[in-house]
Coordinates of C-alpha atoms and ligand atoms in Angstrom, one line a residue:
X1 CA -35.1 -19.6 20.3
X2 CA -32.5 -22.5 19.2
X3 CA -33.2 -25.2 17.2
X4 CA -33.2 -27.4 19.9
X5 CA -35.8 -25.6 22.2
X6 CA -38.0 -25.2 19.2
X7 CA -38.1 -29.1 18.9
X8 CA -39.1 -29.1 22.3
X9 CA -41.6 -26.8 21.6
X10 CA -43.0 -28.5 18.8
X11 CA -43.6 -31.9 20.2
X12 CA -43.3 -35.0 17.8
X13 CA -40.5 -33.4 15.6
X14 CA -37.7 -36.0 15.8
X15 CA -34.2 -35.2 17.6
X16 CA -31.1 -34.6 16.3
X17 CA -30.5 -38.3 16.3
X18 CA -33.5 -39.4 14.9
X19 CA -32.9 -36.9 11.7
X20 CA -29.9 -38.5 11.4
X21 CA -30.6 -41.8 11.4
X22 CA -34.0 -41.4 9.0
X23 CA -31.0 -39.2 6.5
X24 CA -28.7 -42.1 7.1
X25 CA -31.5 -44.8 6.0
X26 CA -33.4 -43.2 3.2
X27 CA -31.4 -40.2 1.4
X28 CA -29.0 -40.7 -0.7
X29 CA -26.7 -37.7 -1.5
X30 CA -25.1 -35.8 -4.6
X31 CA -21.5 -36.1 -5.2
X32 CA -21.3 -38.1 -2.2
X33 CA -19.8 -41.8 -1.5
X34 CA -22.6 -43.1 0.8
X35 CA -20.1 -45.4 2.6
X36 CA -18.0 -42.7 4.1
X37 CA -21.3 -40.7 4.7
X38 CA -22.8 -43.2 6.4
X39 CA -19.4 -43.8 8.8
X40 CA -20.3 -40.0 9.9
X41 CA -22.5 -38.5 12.0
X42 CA -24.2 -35.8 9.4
X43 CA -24.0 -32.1 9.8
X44 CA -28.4 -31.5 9.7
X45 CA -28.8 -27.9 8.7
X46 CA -32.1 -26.1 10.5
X47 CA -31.5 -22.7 9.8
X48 CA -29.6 -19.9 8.3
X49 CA -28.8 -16.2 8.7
X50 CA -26.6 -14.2 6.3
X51 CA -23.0 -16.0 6.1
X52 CA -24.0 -18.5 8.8
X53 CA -25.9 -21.7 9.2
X54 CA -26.8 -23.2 11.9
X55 CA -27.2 -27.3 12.8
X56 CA -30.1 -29.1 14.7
X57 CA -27.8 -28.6 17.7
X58 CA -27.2 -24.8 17.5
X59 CA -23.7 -24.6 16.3
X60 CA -23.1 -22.7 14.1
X61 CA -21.2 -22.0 10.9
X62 CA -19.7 -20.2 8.0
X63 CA -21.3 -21.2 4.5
X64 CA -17.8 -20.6 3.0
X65 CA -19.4 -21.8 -0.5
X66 CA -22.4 -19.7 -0.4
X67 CA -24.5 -23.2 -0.6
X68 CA -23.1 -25.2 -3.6
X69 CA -22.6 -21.4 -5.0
X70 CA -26.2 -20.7 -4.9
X71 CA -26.4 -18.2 -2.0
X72 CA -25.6 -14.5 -3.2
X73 CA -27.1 -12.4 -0.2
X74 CA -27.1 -14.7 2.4
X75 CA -29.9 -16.7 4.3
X76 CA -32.9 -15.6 5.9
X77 CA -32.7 -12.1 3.5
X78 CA -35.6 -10.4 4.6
X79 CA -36.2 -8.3 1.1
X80 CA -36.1 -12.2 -0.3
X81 CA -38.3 -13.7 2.2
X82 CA -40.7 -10.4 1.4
X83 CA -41.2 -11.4 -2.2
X84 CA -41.2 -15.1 -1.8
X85 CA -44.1 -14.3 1.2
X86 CA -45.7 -11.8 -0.7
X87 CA -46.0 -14.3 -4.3
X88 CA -47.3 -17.2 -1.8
X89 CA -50.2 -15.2 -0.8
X90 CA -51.3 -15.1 -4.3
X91 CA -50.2 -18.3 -6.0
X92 CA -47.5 -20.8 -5.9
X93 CA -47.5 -22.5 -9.0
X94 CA -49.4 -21.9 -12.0
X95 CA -48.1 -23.5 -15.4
X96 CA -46.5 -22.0 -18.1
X97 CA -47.5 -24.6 -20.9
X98 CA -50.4 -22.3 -22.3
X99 CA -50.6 -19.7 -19.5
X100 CA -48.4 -16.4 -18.6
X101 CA -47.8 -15.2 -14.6
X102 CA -46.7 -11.6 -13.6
X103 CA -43.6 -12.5 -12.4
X104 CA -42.3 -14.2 -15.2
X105 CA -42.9 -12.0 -17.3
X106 CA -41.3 -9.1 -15.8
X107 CA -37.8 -11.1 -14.7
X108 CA -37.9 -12.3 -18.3
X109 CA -37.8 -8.2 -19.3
X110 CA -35.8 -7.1 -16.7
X111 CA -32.5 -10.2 -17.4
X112 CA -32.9 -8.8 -20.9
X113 CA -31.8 -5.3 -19.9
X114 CA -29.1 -6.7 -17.9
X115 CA -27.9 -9.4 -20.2
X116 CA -27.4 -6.8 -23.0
X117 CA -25.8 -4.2 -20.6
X118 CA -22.0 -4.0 -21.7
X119 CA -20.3 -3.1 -19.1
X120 CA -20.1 -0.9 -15.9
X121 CA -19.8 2.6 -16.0
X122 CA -19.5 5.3 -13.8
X123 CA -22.8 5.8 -12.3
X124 CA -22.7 2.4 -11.1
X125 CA -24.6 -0.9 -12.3
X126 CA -27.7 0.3 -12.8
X127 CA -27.9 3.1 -14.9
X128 CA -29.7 3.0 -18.4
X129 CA -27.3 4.5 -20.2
X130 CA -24.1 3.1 -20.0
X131 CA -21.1 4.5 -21.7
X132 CA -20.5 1.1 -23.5
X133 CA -17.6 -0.6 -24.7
X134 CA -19.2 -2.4 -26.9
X135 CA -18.7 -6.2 -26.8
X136 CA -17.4 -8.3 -30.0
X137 CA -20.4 -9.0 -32.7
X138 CA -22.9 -7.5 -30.4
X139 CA -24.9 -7.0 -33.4
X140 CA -25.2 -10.8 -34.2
X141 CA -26.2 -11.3 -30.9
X142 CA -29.1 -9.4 -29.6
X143 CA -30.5 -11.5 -26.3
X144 CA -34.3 -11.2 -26.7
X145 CA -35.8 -14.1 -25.2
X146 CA -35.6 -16.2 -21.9
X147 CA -36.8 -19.7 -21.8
X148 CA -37.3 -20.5 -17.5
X149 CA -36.2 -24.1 -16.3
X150 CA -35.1 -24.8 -12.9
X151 CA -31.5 -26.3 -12.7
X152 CA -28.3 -25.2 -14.5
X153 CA -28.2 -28.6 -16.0
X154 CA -32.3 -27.8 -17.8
X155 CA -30.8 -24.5 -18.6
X156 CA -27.6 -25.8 -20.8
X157 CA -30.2 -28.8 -22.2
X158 CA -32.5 -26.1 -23.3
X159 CA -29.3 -24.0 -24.6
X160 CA -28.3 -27.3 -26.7
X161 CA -31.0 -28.4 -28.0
X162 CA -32.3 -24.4 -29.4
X163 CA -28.6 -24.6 -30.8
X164 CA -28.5 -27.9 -32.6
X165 CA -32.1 -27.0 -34.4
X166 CA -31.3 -23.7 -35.3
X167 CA -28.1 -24.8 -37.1
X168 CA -30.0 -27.7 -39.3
X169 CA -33.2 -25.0 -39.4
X170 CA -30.8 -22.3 -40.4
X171 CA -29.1 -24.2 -42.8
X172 CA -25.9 -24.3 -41.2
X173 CA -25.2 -27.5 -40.7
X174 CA -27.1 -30.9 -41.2
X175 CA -25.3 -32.7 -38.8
X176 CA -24.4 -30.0 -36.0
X177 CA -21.2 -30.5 -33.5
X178 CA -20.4 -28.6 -30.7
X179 CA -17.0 -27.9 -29.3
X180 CA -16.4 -27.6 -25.6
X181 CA -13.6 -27.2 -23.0
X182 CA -11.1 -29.7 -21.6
X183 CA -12.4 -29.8 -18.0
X184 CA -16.1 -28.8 -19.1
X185 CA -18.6 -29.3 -16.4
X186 CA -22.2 -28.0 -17.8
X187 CA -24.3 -30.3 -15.4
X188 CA -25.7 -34.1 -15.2
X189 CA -28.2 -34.5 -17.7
X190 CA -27.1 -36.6 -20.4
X191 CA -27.3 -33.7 -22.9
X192 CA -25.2 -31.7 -20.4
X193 CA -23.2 -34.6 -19.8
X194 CA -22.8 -35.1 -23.3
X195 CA -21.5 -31.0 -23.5
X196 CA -18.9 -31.9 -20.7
X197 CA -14.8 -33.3 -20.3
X198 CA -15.0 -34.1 -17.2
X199 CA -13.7 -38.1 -17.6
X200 CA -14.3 -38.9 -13.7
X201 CA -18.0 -38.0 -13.9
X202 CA -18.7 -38.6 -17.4
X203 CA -16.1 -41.5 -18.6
X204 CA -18.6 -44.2 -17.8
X205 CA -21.6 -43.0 -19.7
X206 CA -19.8 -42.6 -22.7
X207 CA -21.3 -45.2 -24.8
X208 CA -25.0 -43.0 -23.6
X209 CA -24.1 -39.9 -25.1
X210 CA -24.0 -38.1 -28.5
X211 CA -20.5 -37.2 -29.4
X212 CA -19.3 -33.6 -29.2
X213 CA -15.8 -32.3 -29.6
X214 CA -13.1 -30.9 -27.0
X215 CA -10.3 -28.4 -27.2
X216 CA -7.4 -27.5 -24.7
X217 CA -8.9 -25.5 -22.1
X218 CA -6.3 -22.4 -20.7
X219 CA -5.1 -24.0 -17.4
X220 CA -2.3 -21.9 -16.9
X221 CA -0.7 -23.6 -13.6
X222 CA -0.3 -27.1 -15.0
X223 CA -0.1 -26.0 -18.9
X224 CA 2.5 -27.8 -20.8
X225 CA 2.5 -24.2 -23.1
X226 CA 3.7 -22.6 -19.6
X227 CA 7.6 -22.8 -19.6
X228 CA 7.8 -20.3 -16.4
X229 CA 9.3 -22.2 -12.9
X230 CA 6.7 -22.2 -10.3
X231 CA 6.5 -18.8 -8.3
X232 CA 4.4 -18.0 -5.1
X233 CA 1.7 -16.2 -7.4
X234 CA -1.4 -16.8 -9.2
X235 CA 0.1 -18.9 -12.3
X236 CA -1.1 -16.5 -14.7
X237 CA 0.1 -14.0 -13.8
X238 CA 3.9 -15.5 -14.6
X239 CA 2.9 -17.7 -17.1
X240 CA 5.6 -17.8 -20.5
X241 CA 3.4 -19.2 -23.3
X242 CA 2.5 -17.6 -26.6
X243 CA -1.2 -18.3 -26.3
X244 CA -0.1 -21.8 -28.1
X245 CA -3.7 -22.7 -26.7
X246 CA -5.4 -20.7 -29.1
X247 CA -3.5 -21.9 -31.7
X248 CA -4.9 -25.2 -30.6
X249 CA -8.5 -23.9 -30.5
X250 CA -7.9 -22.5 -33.8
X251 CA -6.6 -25.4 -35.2
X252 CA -9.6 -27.2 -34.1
X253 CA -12.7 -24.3 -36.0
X254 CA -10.9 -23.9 -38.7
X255 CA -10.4 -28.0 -39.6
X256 CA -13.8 -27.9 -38.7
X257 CA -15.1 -25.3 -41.1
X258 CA -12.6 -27.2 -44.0
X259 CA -15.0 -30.1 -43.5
X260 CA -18.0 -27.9 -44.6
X261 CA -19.8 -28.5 -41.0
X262 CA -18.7 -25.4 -39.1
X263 CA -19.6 -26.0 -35.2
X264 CA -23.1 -25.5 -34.2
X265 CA -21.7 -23.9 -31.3
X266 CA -18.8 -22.9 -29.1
X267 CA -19.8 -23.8 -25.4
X268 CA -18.0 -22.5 -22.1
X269 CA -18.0 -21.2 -19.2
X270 CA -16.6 -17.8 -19.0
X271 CA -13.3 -16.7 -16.9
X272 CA -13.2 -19.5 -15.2
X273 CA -14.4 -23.5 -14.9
X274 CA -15.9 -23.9 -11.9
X275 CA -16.0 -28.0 -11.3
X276 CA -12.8 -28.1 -13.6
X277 CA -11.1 -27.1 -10.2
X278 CA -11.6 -23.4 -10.1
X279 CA -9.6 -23.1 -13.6
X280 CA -9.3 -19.5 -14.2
X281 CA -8.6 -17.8 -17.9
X282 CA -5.6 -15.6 -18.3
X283 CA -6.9 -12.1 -19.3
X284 CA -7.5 -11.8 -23.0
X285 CA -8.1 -15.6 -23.7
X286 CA -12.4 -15.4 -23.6
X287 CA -12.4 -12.7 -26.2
X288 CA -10.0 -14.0 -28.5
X289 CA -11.5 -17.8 -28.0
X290 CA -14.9 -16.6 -29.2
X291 CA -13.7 -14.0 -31.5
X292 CA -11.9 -17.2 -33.5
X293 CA -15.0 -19.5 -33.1
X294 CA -17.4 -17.0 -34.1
X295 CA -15.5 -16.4 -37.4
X296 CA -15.2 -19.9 -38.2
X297 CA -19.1 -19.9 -38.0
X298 CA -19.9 -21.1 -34.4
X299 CA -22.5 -19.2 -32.2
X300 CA -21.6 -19.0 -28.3
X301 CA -23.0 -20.5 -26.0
X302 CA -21.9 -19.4 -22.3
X303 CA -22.7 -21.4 -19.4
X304 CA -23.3 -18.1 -16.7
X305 CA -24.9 -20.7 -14.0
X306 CA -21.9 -20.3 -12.0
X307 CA -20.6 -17.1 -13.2
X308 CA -23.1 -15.0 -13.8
X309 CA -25.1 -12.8 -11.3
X310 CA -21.5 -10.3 -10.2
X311 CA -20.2 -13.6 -8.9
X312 CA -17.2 -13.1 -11.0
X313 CA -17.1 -9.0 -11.0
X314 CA -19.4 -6.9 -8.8
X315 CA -20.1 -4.7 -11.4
X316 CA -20.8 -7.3 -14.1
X317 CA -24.1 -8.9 -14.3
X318 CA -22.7 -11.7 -16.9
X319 CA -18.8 -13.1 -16.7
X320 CA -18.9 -12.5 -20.8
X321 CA -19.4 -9.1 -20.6
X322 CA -16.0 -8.5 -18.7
X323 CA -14.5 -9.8 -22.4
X324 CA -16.8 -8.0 -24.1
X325 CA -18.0 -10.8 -25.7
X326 CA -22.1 -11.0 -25.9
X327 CA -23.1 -14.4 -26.3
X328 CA -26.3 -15.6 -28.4
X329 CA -27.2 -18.5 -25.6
X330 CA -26.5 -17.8 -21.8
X331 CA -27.6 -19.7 -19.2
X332 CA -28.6 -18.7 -15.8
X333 CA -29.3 -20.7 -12.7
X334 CA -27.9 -21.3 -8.7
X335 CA -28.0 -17.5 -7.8
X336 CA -30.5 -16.4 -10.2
X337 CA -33.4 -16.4 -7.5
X338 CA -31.4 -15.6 -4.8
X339 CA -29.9 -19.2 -4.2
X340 CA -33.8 -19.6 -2.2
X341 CA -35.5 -21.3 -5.3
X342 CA -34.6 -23.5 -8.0
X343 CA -34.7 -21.1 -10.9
X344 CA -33.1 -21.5 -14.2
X345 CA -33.4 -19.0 -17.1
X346 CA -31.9 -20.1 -21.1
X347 CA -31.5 -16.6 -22.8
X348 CA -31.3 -15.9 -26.7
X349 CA -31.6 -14.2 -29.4
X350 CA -34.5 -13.3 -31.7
X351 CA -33.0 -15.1 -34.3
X352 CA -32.9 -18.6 -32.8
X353 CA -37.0 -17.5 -31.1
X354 CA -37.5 -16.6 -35.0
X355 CA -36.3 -20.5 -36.6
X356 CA -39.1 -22.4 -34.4
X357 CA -42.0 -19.9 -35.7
X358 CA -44.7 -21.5 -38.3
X359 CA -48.0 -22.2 -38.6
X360 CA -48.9 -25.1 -36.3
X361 CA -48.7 -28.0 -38.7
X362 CA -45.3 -27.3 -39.6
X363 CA -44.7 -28.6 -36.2
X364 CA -42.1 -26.2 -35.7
X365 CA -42.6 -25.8 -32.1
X366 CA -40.0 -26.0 -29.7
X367 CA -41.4 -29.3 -28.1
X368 CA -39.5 -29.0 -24.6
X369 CA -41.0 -28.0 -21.2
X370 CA -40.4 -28.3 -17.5
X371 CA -43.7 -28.4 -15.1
X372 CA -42.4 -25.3 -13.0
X373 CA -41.4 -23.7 -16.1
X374 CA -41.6 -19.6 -15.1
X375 CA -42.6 -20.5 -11.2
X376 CA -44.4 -17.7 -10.0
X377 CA -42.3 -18.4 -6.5
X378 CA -38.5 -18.4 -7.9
X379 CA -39.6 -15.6 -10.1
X380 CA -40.4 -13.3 -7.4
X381 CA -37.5 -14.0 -5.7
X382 CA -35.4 -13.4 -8.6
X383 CA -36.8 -10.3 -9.4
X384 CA -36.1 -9.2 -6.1
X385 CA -32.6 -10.5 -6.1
X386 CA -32.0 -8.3 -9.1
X387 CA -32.8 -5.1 -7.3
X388 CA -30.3 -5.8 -5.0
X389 CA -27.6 -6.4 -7.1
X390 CA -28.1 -3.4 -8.2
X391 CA -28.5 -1.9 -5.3
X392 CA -24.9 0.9 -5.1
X393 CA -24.3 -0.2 -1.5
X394 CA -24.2 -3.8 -2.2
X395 CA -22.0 -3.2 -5.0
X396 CA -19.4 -1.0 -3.3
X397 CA -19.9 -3.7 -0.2
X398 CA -19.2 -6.3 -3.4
X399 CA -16.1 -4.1 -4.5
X400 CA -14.4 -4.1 -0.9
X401 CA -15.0 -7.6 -0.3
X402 CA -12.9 -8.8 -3.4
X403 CA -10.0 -6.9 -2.1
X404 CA -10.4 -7.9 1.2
X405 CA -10.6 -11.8 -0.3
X406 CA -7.5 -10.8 -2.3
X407 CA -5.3 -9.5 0.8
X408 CA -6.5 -12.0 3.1
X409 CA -5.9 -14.9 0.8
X410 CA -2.4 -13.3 0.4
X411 CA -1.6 -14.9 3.3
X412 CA -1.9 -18.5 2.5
X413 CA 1.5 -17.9 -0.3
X414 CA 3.7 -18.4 3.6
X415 CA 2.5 -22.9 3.5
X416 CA 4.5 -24.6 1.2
X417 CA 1.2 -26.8 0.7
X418 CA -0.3 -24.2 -1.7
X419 CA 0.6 -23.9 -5.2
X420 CA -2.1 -21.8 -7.3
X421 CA -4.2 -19.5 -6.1
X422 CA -6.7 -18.7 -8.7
X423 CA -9.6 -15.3 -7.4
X424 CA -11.7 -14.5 -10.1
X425 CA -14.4 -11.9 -8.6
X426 CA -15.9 -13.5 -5.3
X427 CA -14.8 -17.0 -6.7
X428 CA -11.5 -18.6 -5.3
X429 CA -9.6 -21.7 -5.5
X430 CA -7.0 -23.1 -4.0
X431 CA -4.4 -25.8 -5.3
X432 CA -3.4 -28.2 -2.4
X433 CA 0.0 -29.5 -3.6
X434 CA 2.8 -31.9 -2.9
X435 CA 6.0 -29.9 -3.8
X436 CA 5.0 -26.6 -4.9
X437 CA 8.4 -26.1 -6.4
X438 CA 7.8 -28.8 -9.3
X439 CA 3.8 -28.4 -8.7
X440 CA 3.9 -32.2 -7.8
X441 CA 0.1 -33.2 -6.9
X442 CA -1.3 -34.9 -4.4
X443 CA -2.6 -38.3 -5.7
X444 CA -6.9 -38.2 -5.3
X445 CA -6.8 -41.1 -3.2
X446 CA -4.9 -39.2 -0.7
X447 CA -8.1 -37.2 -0.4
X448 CA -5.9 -34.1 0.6
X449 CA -8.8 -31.5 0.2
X450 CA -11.4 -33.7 1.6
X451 CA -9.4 -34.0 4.9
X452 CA -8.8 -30.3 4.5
X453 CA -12.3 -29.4 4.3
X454 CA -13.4 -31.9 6.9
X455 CA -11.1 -29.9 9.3
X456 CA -12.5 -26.5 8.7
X457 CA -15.8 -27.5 9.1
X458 CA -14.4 -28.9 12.9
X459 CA -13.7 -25.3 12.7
X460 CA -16.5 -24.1 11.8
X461 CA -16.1 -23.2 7.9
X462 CA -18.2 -25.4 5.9
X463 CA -17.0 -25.7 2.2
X464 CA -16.7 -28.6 -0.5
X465 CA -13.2 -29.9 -2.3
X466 CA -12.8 -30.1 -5.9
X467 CA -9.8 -33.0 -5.8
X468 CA -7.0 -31.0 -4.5
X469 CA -8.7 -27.8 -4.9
X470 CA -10.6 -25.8 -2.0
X471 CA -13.0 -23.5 -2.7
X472 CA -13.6 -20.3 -1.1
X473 CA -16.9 -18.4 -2.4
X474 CA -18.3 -16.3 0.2
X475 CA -22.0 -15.5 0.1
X476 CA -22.0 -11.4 -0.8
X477 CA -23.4 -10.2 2.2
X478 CA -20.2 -11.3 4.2
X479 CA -18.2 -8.8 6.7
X480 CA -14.6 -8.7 6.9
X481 CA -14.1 -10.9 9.9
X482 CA -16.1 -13.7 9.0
X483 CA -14.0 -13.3 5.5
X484 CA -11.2 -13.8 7.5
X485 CA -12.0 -16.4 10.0
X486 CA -12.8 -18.4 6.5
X487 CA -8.8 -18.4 4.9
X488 CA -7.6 -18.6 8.4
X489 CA -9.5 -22.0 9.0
X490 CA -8.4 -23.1 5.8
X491 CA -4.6 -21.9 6.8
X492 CA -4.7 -23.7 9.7
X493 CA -6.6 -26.7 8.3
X494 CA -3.8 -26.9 5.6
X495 CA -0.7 -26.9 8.3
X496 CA -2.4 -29.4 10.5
X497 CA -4.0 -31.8 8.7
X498 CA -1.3 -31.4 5.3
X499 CA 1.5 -30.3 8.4
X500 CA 5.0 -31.4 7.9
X501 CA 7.1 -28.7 6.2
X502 CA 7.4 -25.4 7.8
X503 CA 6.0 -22.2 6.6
X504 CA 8.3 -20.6 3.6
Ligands
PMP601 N1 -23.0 -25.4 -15.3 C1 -22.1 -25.0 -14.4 C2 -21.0 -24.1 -14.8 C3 -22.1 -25.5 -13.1 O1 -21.2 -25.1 -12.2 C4 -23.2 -26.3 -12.7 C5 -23.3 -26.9 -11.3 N2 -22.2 -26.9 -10.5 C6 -24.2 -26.7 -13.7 C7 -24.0 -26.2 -15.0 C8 -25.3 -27.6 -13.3 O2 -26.2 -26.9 -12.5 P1 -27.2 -27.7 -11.6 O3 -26.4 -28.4 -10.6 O4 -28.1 -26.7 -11.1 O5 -27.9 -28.6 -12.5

């Protein structure tokens, strides 16, 4: 049954047009400039099934950015729907202010396990006893306990706020900093907001937030280290430099530690900066970045909410872990139920758990709480979403489908339009440029990767912009063609709307 004869079914549900005009009247949307919304006739989503979607009117089409990078199986999973089903016969909500659930407790065990796993190894993801290379100062860094929230944005406040106290409980600092990245995007909260270097977003709240510190994030395409002439190739993979960014970053800890106030903490996200513009780190630079920041007295803190969950590596649970680097805060959210619930998961160590222990006058509790803290709903969903990642034939369907991304975005090098293409995992981004020869941008207002996207959704690919940047992150349960009916609507998006010069 289609959407439509179901509303026909189901007398007194209101039209297509009717949902459109009550979303035009009272909803106002993220990220969004209401006036050109409210020019368009809105794309209503009813349903979903694996890769695809499907509008009020039955078309249909890709979800070429798995959701806002939420969706890691696909829609309408049935082993999901199972365990969402199966929690709602029992309970929905319960709270977690003075009372445990089941399912909290056992996801809370079982991201434990993974978040402590170092690596692959033969046997595939799940085995118990992984041959480990084992990361930097895993030791210091023991992940112990998860605190649940329910967006990435509660997840990074929970993250800063456990961070800051620990440094003044621990004695480390009185008045604890954190460093962050150039391009930092850790979510809207105004703690988060605080955390990121985002200056379009965050610029005018500046005078609301506490003041934290930012260092030169690796951005190898447009890095004024980078003294290699543009080639049609992923710009690290060319790049000339001699790490000067580290020697920046360096700089930065060590003036830092001079002063007597070493950072609190050292926050990123790892391999690559998702609302940055898909900014991807050269091989190497995570592990040496923390390696200097932890020896200059910083603790880690890695934002996983995007990266996390084999987004980045199907065999690695956390981004980190491809560095070997073991954080002592990560933070989990978008695909850690599944991309079905709003979930959110701040993991640390015992030794931060250990600072906010006391008898109860001390008033050394952590005072912070969400009212879905733990929910018994995005729980279950998450636990389930965890066997699956683990599940062998996901993982080798995981494995092909990042080479498959790889060839088929291969393709794309032949329009002079493109100039970076950065794949990380199942992660991709593509630069939109003017000249790719002297990596001349377009200017925002030109609103090149809007118009892009808005033509490959008349295709139907559905995917957001980031400036000049298009982002291709396929939901895991794709199949090769529907991979490559996504790059080829974006190729042919590119040459018409972008047109002009001819292929290279
Ligand atoms: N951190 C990162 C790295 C993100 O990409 C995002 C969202 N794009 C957030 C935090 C914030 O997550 P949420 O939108 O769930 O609050």
């Amino acid at each position: 049954m289609t959407p439509k004869q179901r509303r026909q079914r189901d007398k007194g549900t209101p039209s297509a047009a009717q949902l459109a005009k009550l979303d035009h009247q009272y909803v106002w949307h993220p990220f969004t400039q209401m006036r050109d919304w409210l020019r368009k006739k809105p794309v209503i989503i009813a349903e979903g099934n694996g890769a695809v979607l499907r509008d009020v009117d039955g078309r249909e089409y890709l979800d070429a950015n798995s959701s806002i990078w939420t969706n890691l199986h696909g829609h309408n999973h049935p082993v999901l729907n199972r365990a969402i089903r199966a929690q709602l016969s029992r309970i929905g909500h319960s709270s977690a202010l003075g009372l445990a659930n089941e399912p909290a407790s056992i996801l809370a065990r079982d991201l434990i396990a993974l978040a402590n796993r170092p690596g692959p190894n033969p046997d595939g993801f799940a085995s118990r006893h992984s041959p480990t290379r084992s990361p930097r100062s895993n030791s210091h860094s023991r992940l112990a306990k998860v605190f649940f929230s329910d967006n990435g944005s509660t997840a990074m406040e929970v993250a800063l706020k456990l961070a800051y106290e620990y440094a003044r409980r621990s004695g480390r600092s009185r008045r604890p900093r954190f460093l962050s990245l150039d391009g930092a995007y850790h979510g809207d909260t105004v703690g988060a907001v605080a955390l990121g270097h985002i200056d379009l977003f965050h610029q005018s709240y500046s005078r609301l937030l506490f003041k934290t510190d930012k260092v030169m994030a690796p951005y190898c395409y447009r890095c004024p280290f980078n003294h290699a002439r543009a080639e049609r190739a992923d710009a690290r993979d060319y790049r000339k430099c001699h790490w000067e960014c580290l020697d920046v970053l360096e700089k930065k800890v060590c003036r830092q530690r001079k002063k007597g106030n070493p950072y609190a903490a050292f926050v990123f996200e790892p391999l690559i900066q998702g609302a940055a513009g898909i900014i991807a780190q050269p091989s190497g630079w995570l592990q040496r970045a923390t390696g200097l920041a932890r020896t200059q007295g910083a603790l880690l803190v890695a934002d996983e909410v995007l990266t996390g969950l084999c987004r980045t590596g199907s065999e690695w649970f956390l981004a980190s872990h491809q560095e070997q680097v073991q954080p002592d805060f990560v933070a989990l959210a978008k695909g850690l139920a599944g991309g079905y619930m709003p979930l959110a998961a701040t993991l640390t160590t015992q030794a931060v758990f250990d600072a906010f222990l006391g008898d109860y006058a001390e008033f050394k509790t952590f005072f912070h709480g969400h009212s879905f803290t733990g929910n018994p709903l995005g729980a279950s969903a998450a636990i389930a979403n965890l066997k699956l990642l683990q599940d062998r034939s996901g993982l080798r369907w995981r494995q092909r489908l990042e080479s498959q991304l790889r060839d088929a975005l291969r393709s794309l090098w032949q329009l002079p339009q493109i100039g970076d293409i950065r794949q990380v995992g199942l992660i991709a981004g593509i630069e939109l440029v003017k000249n790719w020869r002297t990596r001349e941008p377009f200017a925002l207002s030109e609103r090149a990767g809007i118009r892009v996207c808005d033509a490959m959704a008349g295709k139907g690919v559905l995917t957001r912009p980031i400036g000049n940047v298009v982002v291709l992150m396929p939901p895991y349960c794709t199949t090769q063609q529907q991979l490559n009916r996504m790059v080829e609507s974006l190729r042919e998006s590119v040459r018409t709307v972008l047109g002009g010069a001819k292929s290279i």
